[in-house]
Coordinates of N, CA and C in Angstrom, one line a residue:
X481 N -210.8 226.7 -89.9 CA -211.3 226.8 -88.7 C -211.1 225.5 -87.9
X482 N -210.6 225.5 -86.7 CA -210.4 224.4 -85.9 C -211.8 224.2 -85.2
X483 N -211.7 222.8 -84.6 CA -213.0 222.5 -83.7 C -213.1 223.2 -82.4
X484 N -211.9 223.6 -82.1 CA -211.9 224.3 -80.9 C -212.5 225.8 -80.9
X485 N -212.6 226.3 -82.0 CA -212.9 227.5 -82.1 C -214.5 227.6 -82.1
X486 N -215.1 228.6 -81.4 CA -216.6 228.9 -81.0 C -217.2 229.5 -82.3
X487 N -218.4 229.5 -82.2 CA -219.1 230.3 -83.3 C -218.8 231.7 -83.4
X488 N -218.8 232.4 -82.2 CA -218.4 233.8 -82.3 C -217.0 234.1 -82.7
X489 N -216.0 233.1 -82.6 CA -214.7 233.5 -83.3 C -214.9 233.3 -84.7
X490 N -215.6 232.1 -85.1 CA -215.8 231.8 -86.5 C -216.4 232.9 -87.0
X491 N -217.5 233.6 -86.6 CA -218.2 234.8 -87.3 C -217.2 235.9 -87.4
X492 N -216.3 236.1 -86.3 CA -215.3 237.3 -86.7 C -214.3 237.1 -87.7
X493 N -214.0 235.8 -88.0 CA -213.1 235.5 -89.0 C -213.6 235.1 -90.3
X494 N -215.0 235.4 -90.5 CA -215.8 235.3 -91.7 C -215.7 234.1 -92.4
X495 N -216.0 232.8 -91.6 CA -215.8 231.6 -92.1 C -217.3 231.1 -92.4
X496 N -217.5 230.1 -93.2 CA -218.6 229.6 -93.7 C -219.3 229.0 -92.6
X497 N -220.8 229.1 -92.5 CA -221.6 228.6 -91.5 C -221.4 227.1 -91.2
X498 N -221.1 226.2 -92.2 CA -221.0 224.8 -92.2 C -219.8 224.5 -91.6
X499 N -218.9 225.4 -91.0 CA -217.7 224.9 -90.3 C -217.9 225.2 -88.9
X500 N -218.9 225.6 -88.6 CA -219.2 225.7 -86.9 C -218.8 224.4 -86.2
X501 N -218.7 224.6 -85.1 CA -218.4 223.3 -84.1 C -219.6 222.7 -83.8
X502 N -219.5 221.3 -83.8 CA -220.7 220.4 -83.7 C -220.8 220.0 -82.2
X503 N -221.7 220.0 -81.8 CA -222.2 219.5 -80.4 C -222.3 217.9 -80.4
X504 N -221.4 217.1 -80.0 CA -221.5 215.7 -80.0 C -222.2 215.1 -78.8
X505 N -222.5 216.0 -77.9 CA -223.3 215.4 -76.7 C -224.8 215.3 -76.9
X506 N -225.2 215.5 -78.1 CA -226.8 215.2 -78.5 C -227.0 214.8 -79.8
X507 N -228.1 214.1 -79.9 CA -228.4 213.5 -81.3 C -228.8 214.8 -82.1
X508 N -228.7 214.7 -83.4 CA -229.5 215.7 -84.3 C -231.0 215.8 -83.9
X509 N -231.7 217.0 -83.9 CA -233.0 217.1 -83.8 C -233.9 216.3 -84.6
X510 N -233.4 215.8 -85.9 CA -234.4 215.0 -86.7 C -234.2 213.6 -86.1
X511 N -233.6 213.3 -85.1 CA -233.4 211.8 -84.7 C -234.6 211.3 -84.4
X512 N -235.0 210.0 -84.8 CA -236.3 209.4 -84.4 C -236.3 209.0 -82.9
X513 N -237.5 208.9 -82.4 CA -237.6 208.4 -81.0 C -237.0 207.0 -80.6
X514 N -236.8 206.1 -81.8 CA -236.1 204.8 -81.3 C -234.7 205.2 -81.2
X515 N -234.1 206.1 -81.9 CA -232.8 206.5 -81.7 C -232.5 207.0 -80.3
X516 N -233.4 207.7 -79.6 CA -233.3 208.1 -78.2 C -233.4 206.9 -77.2
X517 N -234.4 205.9 -77.7 CA -234.5 204.8 -76.8 C -233.2 203.9 -76.8
X518 N -232.8 203.6 -78.0 CA -231.5 202.9 -78.2 C -230.2 203.5 -77.4
X519 N -230.2 204.8 -77.6 CA -229.1 205.5 -76.8 C -229.3 205.3 -75.3
X520 N -230.4 205.6 -74.9 CA -230.7 205.4 -73.3 C -230.4 204.0 -72.9
X521 N -230.8 203.0 -73.5 CA -230.7 201.7 -73.2 C -229.1 201.4 -73.1
X522 N -228.5 201.8 -74.0 CA -227.0 201.4 -74.2 C -226.3 202.1 -73.1
X523 N -226.6 203.3 -72.8 CA -226.1 204.2 -71.8 C -226.5 203.5 -70.5
X524 N -227.6 203.2 -70.2 CA -228.0 202.4 -69.0 C -227.1 201.2 -68.8
X525 N -227.3 200.4 -69.6 CA -226.7 199.0 -69.6 C -225.0 199.1 -69.3
X526 N -224.5 200.1 -70.0 CA -223.1 200.4 -69.8 C -222.7 200.9 -68.5
X527 N -223.6 201.8 -67.9 CA -223.2 202.3 -66.8 C -223.6 201.4 -65.7
X528 N -224.5 200.6 -65.7 CA -224.8 199.6 -64.6 C -223.8 198.4 -64.8
X529 N -223.3 198.1 -65.7 CA -222.3 197.0 -66.1 C -220.9 197.3 -65.5
X530 N -220.6 198.5 -65.5 CA -219.3 199.0 -65.4 C -219.3 199.2 -63.6
X531 N -220.4 199.8 -63.1 CA -220.5 200.2 -61.7 C -220.9 199.1 -60.9
X532 N -221.4 198.1 -61.6 CA -221.9 196.8 -60.7 C -220.9 196.3 -59.7
X533 N -219.6 196.0 -59.8 CA -218.6 195.7 -58.8 C -218.5 196.6 -57.7
X534 N -218.6 197.7 -57.8 CA -218.6 198.8 -56.8 C -219.8 198.8 -55.8
X535 N -221.1 198.6 -56.6 CA -222.2 198.2 -56.0 C -222.2 197.1 -55.0
X536 N -221.7 195.9 -55.5 CA -221.4 194.8 -54.8 C -220.6 195.2 -53.4
X537 N -219.5 195.9 -53.7 CA -218.7 196.1 -52.6 C -219.5 197.0 -51.5
X538 N -220.1 198.1 -52.2 CA -220.9 198.9 -51.2 C -221.8 198.2 -50.4
X539 N -222.5 197.3 -50.9 CA -223.7 196.6 -50.3 C -222.9 195.8 -49.0
X540 N -222.0 195.1 -49.5 CA -221.3 194.1 -48.6 C -220.7 195.1 -47.3
X541 N -220.3 196.2 -47.6 CA -219.8 197.0 -46.6 C -220.9 197.6 -45.8
X542 N -222.0 197.8 -46.1 CA -223.2 198.2 -45.4 C -223.8 197.1 -44.6
X543 N -223.7 195.9 -44.9 CA -224.1 194.9 -44.1 C -223.6 195.0 -42.7
X544 N -224.5 195.2 -41.6 CA -224.0 195.3 -40.3 C -224.5 194.1 -39.5
X545 N -223.8 193.4 -38.9 CA -224.2 192.4 -38.0 C -224.4 191.0 -38.7
X546 N -223.7 190.9 -39.8 CA -223.9 189.6 -40.5 C -223.1 188.5 -39.8
X547 N -223.5 187.3 -39.9 CA -222.7 186.1 -39.4 C -221.2 186.1 -40.0
X548 N -221.1 186.8 -41.2 CA -219.8 186.5 -41.7 C -218.6 187.4 -40.9
X549 N -217.6 186.8 -40.9 CA -216.5 187.5 -40.1 C -215.6 188.4 -41.1
X550 N -216.0 188.5 -42.4 CA -215.3 189.2 -43.3 C -215.6 190.9 -43.1
X551 N -214.5 191.5 -42.7 CA -214.7 193.0 -42.6 C -213.7 193.6 -43.5
X552 N -214.4 194.6 -44.2 CA -213.6 195.3 -45.3 C -213.1 196.5 -44.7
X553 N -211.7 197.0 -44.9 CA -211.3 198.4 -44.3 C -211.5 199.4 -45.3
X554 N -211.7 199.1 -46.6 CA -211.8 200.0 -47.8 C -212.3 199.4 -49.0
X555 N -212.7 200.0 -50.1 CA -213.0 199.5 -51.3 C -212.0 198.7 -51.9
X556 N -210.8 199.3 -52.1 CA -209.7 198.6 -52.8 C -209.6 197.2 -52.2
X557 N -209.5 197.1 -50.7 CA -209.1 195.9 -49.9 C -210.3 195.1 -50.2
X558 N -211.6 195.4 -50.2 CA -212.8 194.7 -50.4 C -212.8 194.1 -51.9
X559 N -212.5 194.7 -52.8 CA -212.3 194.3 -54.2 C -211.3 193.2 -54.3
X560 N -210.2 193.4 -53.7 CA -209.0 192.3 -53.6 C -209.4 191.2 -52.9
X561 N -210.2 191.2 -51.8 CA -210.6 190.0 -51.0 C -211.7 189.3 -51.8
X562 N -212.7 190.1 -52.3 CA -213.7 189.4 -53.2 C -213.1 188.5 -54.3
X563 N -212.1 189.2 -54.9 CA -211.6 188.6 -56.2 C -210.7 187.4 -55.7
X564 N -209.9 187.3 -54.9 CA -209.1 186.3 -54.3 C -209.9 185.1 -53.7
X565 N -210.8 185.2 -53.0 CA -211.6 184.3 -52.3 C -212.8 184.0 -53.1
X566 N -213.5 184.4 -54.0 CA -214.5 184.2 -54.8 C -214.3 184.1 -56.2
X567 N -213.4 184.7 -56.6 CA -213.1 184.9 -58.1 C -213.6 186.2 -58.7
X568 N -212.9 186.6 -59.9 CA -213.3 187.8 -60.6 C -214.7 187.9 -61.0
X569 N -215.2 186.7 -61.4 CA -216.5 186.6 -62.0 C -217.6 186.9 -61.0
X570 N -217.3 186.8 -59.6 CA -218.4 186.9 -58.6 C -218.6 188.4 -58.5
X571 N -217.6 189.3 -58.9 CA -218.1 190.7 -58.9 C -219.3 191.3 -59.9
X572 N -219.5 190.2 -60.7 CA -220.6 190.5 -61.6 C -221.8 189.5 -61.6
X573 N -221.7 188.7 -60.5 CA -222.8 187.8 -60.2 C -224.0 188.5 -60.0
X574 N -225.0 188.3 -60.7 CA -226.4 188.9 -60.8 C -226.5 190.3 -61.6
X575 N -225.5 190.5 -62.3 CA -225.6 191.7 -63.1 C -226.7 191.7 -64.4
X576 N -226.9 190.5 -64.8 CA -227.9 190.3 -65.7 C -229.5 191.0 -65.3
X577 N -229.8 190.7 -64.1 CA -231.1 191.2 -63.6 C -231.0 192.7 -63.2
X578 N -230.0 193.3 -63.0 CA -229.8 194.8 -63.0 C -229.9 195.3 -64.4
X579 N -229.3 194.7 -65.4 CA -229.0 195.1 -66.9 C -230.6 195.1 -67.4
X580 N -231.2 193.9 -67.2 CA -232.5 193.9 -67.6 C -233.4 194.9 -67.3
X581 N -233.3 195.5 -66.2 CA -234.1 196.4 -65.7 C -233.6 197.9 -66.1
X582 N -232.2 198.1 -66.1 CA -231.6 199.3 -66.5 C -231.8 199.8 -67.9
X583 N -231.8 198.9 -68.8 CA -231.9 198.9 -70.2 C -233.4 199.7 -70.6
X584 N -234.4 199.0 -70.2 CA -235.7 199.8 -70.4 C -235.9 201.1 -69.5
X585 N -235.4 201.1 -68.6 CA -235.6 202.2 -67.5 C -234.9 203.6 -68.3
X586 N -233.6 203.3 -68.6 CA -232.8 204.4 -69.2 C -233.2 204.7 -70.5
X587 N -233.8 203.7 -71.3 CA -234.4 204.0 -72.6 C -235.6 205.1 -72.5
X588 N -236.4 204.6 -71.6 CA -237.5 205.6 -71.4 C -237.3 207.0 -70.8
X589 N -236.4 206.9 -69.9 CA -235.8 208.2 -69.3 C -235.1 209.0 -70.4
X590 N -234.3 208.5 -71.1 CA -233.6 209.4 -72.2 C -234.7 209.8 -73.3
X591 N -235.5 209.0 -73.8 CA -236.6 209.4 -74.7 C -237.6 210.4 -74.2
X592 N -238.0 210.3 -72.8 CA -238.9 211.1 -72.2 C -238.2 212.5 -72.1
X593 N -237.0 212.6 -71.8 CA -236.2 213.6 -71.6 C -236.1 214.6 -73.0
X594 N -235.8 213.8 -73.9 CA -235.5 214.4 -75.3 C -237.0 214.9 -75.8
X595 N -237.8 214.3 -75.7 CA -239.3 214.6 -76.4 C -239.8 216.0 -75.5
X596 N -239.6 215.9 -74.0 CA -239.9 217.0 -73.5 C -239.1 218.4 -73.7
X597 N -237.8 218.2 -73.8 CA -237.1 219.1 -74.3 C -237.4 219.6 -75.6
X598 N -237.8 218.8 -76.6 CA -238.3 219.3 -77.8 C -239.6 220.1 -77.8
X599 N -240.5 219.8 -77.0 CA -241.8 220.4 -76.8 C -241.5 221.7 -76.0
X600 N -240.8 221.7 -75.1 CA -240.4 223.0 -74.4 C -239.7 224.1 -75.3
X601 N -238.8 223.4 -76.1 CA -238.2 224.5 -77.0 C -239.2 225.0 -78.1
X602 N -240.0 224.2 -78.5 CA -240.9 224.7 -79.7 C -241.9 225.6 -79.0
X603 N -242.3 225.6 -77.5 CA -243.1 226.3 -77.1 C -242.5 227.8 -76.8
X604 N -241.2 227.8 -76.9 CA -240.5 229.2 -76.5 C -240.2 229.8 -78.0
X605 N -240.7 229.1 -79.0 CA -240.4 229.6 -80.3 C -239.1 229.2 -80.9
X606 N -238.5 228.1 -80.5 CA -237.4 227.4 -81.0 C -236.1 228.1 -80.4
X607 N -236.3 228.8 -79.4 CA -235.1 229.4 -78.7 C -234.7 228.4 -77.7
X608 N -233.4 228.4 -77.2 CA -233.1 227.7 -76.1 C -233.5 228.2 -74.9
X609 N -233.9 227.3 -73.9 CA -234.9 227.6 -72.8 C -234.2 227.0 -71.6
X610 N -233.9 227.5 -70.4 CA -233.4 227.0 -69.3 C -234.2 225.6 -68.8
X611 N -235.6 226.0 -69.0 CA -236.5 224.7 -68.6 C -236.4 223.6 -69.8
X612 N -235.8 223.7 -70.9 CA -235.7 222.7 -71.9 C -234.3 221.9 -71.7
X613 N -233.4 222.5 -71.0 CA -232.0 221.8 -70.7 C -232.1 221.1 -69.7

């Protein structure tokens, strides 16, 4: 059986249950709370670190009536201007304060989501529930 086959396809081909496709988008049900906290923190830190330069550009483009004569015509042009006038590192200036807040916030969010999903799934007798997703 290939990983692209579904459980229904595998059942019609009389394959072993252990060969079913794995869902890699969630941790196993037996994962401890700390694993969800770590996964959430890592996801939040990565997301904010990667998107921070675009947040800088967005914020600068939203500034109206500033004394600065710098006007950006678009995101690409703004990134190029900031990079050439202030340096590449300026795109991540201040990212640590965002990361220090994003890590714990996303950790709590992920853990709360997973624990709530577990409680709602148990309340319905272990069946998947639209409320638990």
